[in-house]
Amino acid sequence: MAWYPGATRMELQPESDTQPAIRPTQFIIHSIAAPWTARRMYEYWRDSTSLDSHFGLGYAGDLGQFIGTETRADANYQANRRPDGTGAVSIETASNLQHTDPWSEAQVEQLIRLGVWLHERHGIPLRICRSASDPGYGYHRLHAAWSTGGTACPGDARVRQFRELVFPEIVRRATGQPAEEPAPAPTPAPSEEDFMDFTSLATTKPMTIQAGSWREIYWDVENQDGADDHGAGESSFLSGNHYTGTVSLKFAEDAPVGVSVRMVQEYTGGTSGEPTDDVPVGKRNHAVSVTGRVPVGRTLMCVVTNDSPEPVTVAWAGLRLLTWPL
């Protein structure tokens, strides 16, 4: 078993001793649809149901651990424990009865700290889970196989916080990147009044990446650029904005092992990269979900890296983003 030193140990028995072992490869975040403390969640698991989670988090940041992270907990349906012995670490978080409210600042901070520890302790990779079994970080409704009949958990407001604040900050702290500014407060749901824009770019010129090298994508087709940050035919396309959307790639041939895609921020004196997304072997078409924020004074570009022993050609690339100001 593994017990997180930042949580209060409230061990569920007999589950903690009798449920099978897992090798943790995912962290899945839930809302419990009740304004409970960690202690109340423990009592509910203990007295009222056969279900359970590894952790429980109250509004005030009170964090309890009920089962060791190398033991199965039953909150994630098919992700609880797979036939190969891998499984997900789960946390239930206090919310209103409809789980429509955002996490409190104290909850956000605890989620970030726990996320960093899970990466350091269990090697969970710093990426959002691309499929139901893909190692990484996620939230309950991200993949259908994580619930028995579909769910909206943890709610729209918290999904935005996860993508815009919690997960990026886990990555920043886990990789030791310096903070550019104090961690922002939870971002409210953007609306038309928040001046949301749409950016749609593409490239029609094939691009070959030699073995052991990388290249940024130069966008020569500008379908729409609401943020007005893209120069014709340039690789950089955004500054001073939040963004969320998709990068799509079409390869000339099946992708070999070792090809990856990442968003990179360029600034005076250097660059900094977002988490890498590996292209599955044998794929010709690949779409990458991207979310983040680009400070003023930096610009964003998309980079394809080829660590395979042979050249790789991107025949076409497309970019579709919703953006809104910092």
Coordinates of N, CA, C and O in Angstrom, one line a residue, residues 1-5 7 16 20-27 53-55 64-73 80 85-91 114 117-118 121-122 124:
M1 N 0.8 -1.2 0.0 CA 0.0 0.0 0.0 C 0.9 1.2 0.0 O 2.0 1.2 0.5
A2 N 0.3 2.3 -0.5 CA 1.0 3.6 -0.4 C 0.0 4.7 0.1 O -1.1 4.8 -0.3
W3 N 0.5 5.4 1.1 CA -0.3 6.4 1.8 C 0.3 7.8 1.6 O 1.5 8.0 1.8
Y4 N -0.5 8.7 1.1 CA -0.1 10.1 0.8 C 0.1 10.9 2.1 O -0.8 11.0 2.9
P5 N 1.3 11.4 2.4 CA 1.6 12.1 3.6 C 0.8 13.3 3.8 O 0.7 13.8 5.0
A7 N -2.4 13.7 3.4 CA -3.8 13.3 3.7 C -3.9 12.7 5.1 O -2.9 12.1 5.6
S16 N -9.7 -2.2 2.7 CA -8.3 -1.9 2.5 C -7.4 -3.2 2.5 O -6.4 -3.2 1.9
P20 N -8.2 -6.4 -4.2 CA -6.9 -6.7 -4.8 C -6.0 -5.6 -5.1 O -6.4 -4.4 -5.1
A21 N -4.7 -5.9 -5.3 CA -3.7 -4.8 -5.5 C -3.9 -4.3 -7.0 O -4.4 -5.0 -7.9
I22 N -3.5 -3.1 -7.2 CA -3.4 -2.5 -8.5 C -2.0 -1.9 -8.7 O -1.3 -1.6 -7.8
R23 N -1.7 -1.6 -10.0 CA -0.5 -0.8 -10.3 C -1.1 0.5 -10.8 O -1.7 0.6 -11.9
P24 N -1.0 1.6 -10.0 CA -1.7 2.9 -10.4 C -1.1 3.5 -11.7 O 0.1 3.8 -11.7
T25 N -2.0 3.7 -12.6 CA -1.6 4.4 -13.9 C -2.4 5.6 -14.2 O -2.1 6.3 -15.2
Q26 N -3.5 5.9 -13.5 CA -4.4 7.0 -13.8 C -4.8 7.7 -12.5 O -4.8 7.1 -11.4
F27 N -5.2 9.0 -12.6 CA -5.8 9.7 -11.5 C -7.1 10.3 -12.0 O -7.1 11.1 -13.0
S53 N -13.7 5.2 -2.5 CA -12.7 5.9 -3.3 C -11.4 5.9 -2.5 O -11.4 5.7 -1.3
H54 N -10.3 6.2 -3.2 CA -9.1 6.3 -2.4 C -9.0 7.5 -1.5 O -8.5 7.5 -0.4
F55 N -9.5 8.7 -2.0 CA -9.4 9.9 -1.3 C -10.8 10.6 -1.2 O -11.6 10.4 -2.1
G64 N -8.8 13.4 3.1 CA -8.7 12.1 3.8 C -8.3 11.0 2.8 O -8.7 11.1 1.6
Q65 N -7.6 10.0 3.2 CA -7.3 8.8 2.4 C -7.9 7.6 3.1 O -7.6 7.3 4.2
F66 N -8.6 6.8 2.3 CA -9.4 5.7 2.8 C -8.8 4.4 2.5 O -9.0 3.4 3.2
I67 N -8.1 4.3 1.4 CA -7.5 3.1 0.9 C -6.2 3.4 0.3 O -6.0 4.5 -0.4
G68 N -5.2 2.6 0.4 CA -3.8 2.8 -0.1 C -3.9 2.8 -1.7 O -4.8 2.1 -2.3
T69 N -3.1 3.6 -2.3 CA -3.2 3.8 -3.7 C -2.7 2.6 -4.6 O -2.8 2.7 -5.8
E70 N -2.2 1.6 -3.9 CA -1.9 0.4 -4.6 C -2.9 -0.7 -4.4 O -2.6 -1.9 -4.6
T71 N -4.1 -0.3 -3.9 CA -5.2 -1.2 -3.6 C -6.4 -0.7 -4.4 O -6.6 0.5 -4.5
R72 N -7.2 -1.6 -5.0 CA -8.4 -1.2 -5.8 C -9.4 -0.5 -4.9 O -9.7 -0.8 -3.8
A73 N -9.9 0.6 -5.5 CA -11.1 1.3 -4.9 C -12.2 1.3 -6.0 O -11.9 1.4 -7.2
N80 N -11.4 0.7 -12.3 CA -11.0 0.3 -11.0 C -9.8 -0.6 -11.0 O -8.8 -0.4 -10.2
G85 N -3.9 -5.7 -14.3 CA -3.5 -5.3 -12.9 C -3.4 -3.8 -12.8 O -3.1 -3.3 -11.7
T86 N -3.5 -3.0 -13.9 CA -3.4 -1.6 -13.7 C -4.8 -1.0 -13.3 O -5.8 -1.7 -13.4
G87 N -4.8 0.1 -12.7 CA -6.0 0.7 -12.2 C -5.9 2.2 -11.9 O -4.8 2.8 -12.0
A88 N -7.0 2.8 -11.6 CA -7.0 4.3 -11.3 C -7.1 4.6 -9.9 O -7.8 3.9 -9.1
V89 N -6.4 5.7 -9.5 CA -6.6 6.3 -8.2 C -7.7 7.3 -8.3 O -7.8 8.1 -9.2
S90 N -8.6 7.3 -7.3 CA -9.8 8.1 -7.4 C -9.9 9.0 -6.2 O -9.5 8.7 -5.1
I91 N -10.5 10.2 -6.5 CA -10.8 11.1 -5.4 C -12.2 11.7 -5.6 O -12.6 12.1 -6.7
L114 N -1.7 16.7 -4.7 CA -1.9 15.2 -4.8 C -1.5 14.7 -6.2 O -0.8 13.7 -6.3
W117 N 2.2 14.4 -6.3 CA 2.7 13.3 -5.6 C 2.5 12.0 -6.3 O 3.4 11.1 -6.3
L118 N 1.3 11.8 -7.0 CA 1.0 10.6 -7.7 C 2.0 10.4 -8.9 O 2.4 9.3 -9.2
R121 N 5.4 9.4 -7.0 CA 5.3 8.2 -6.3 C 5.1 7.0 -7.3 O 5.7 5.9 -7.1
H122 N 4.2 7.2 -8.2 CA 3.7 6.1 -9.1 C 4.1 6.2 -10.5 O 3.9 5.3 -11.3
I124 N 2.8 8.2 -12.8 CA 1.7 8.5 -13.7 C 2.1 9.6 -14.6 O 2.6 10.7 -14.2

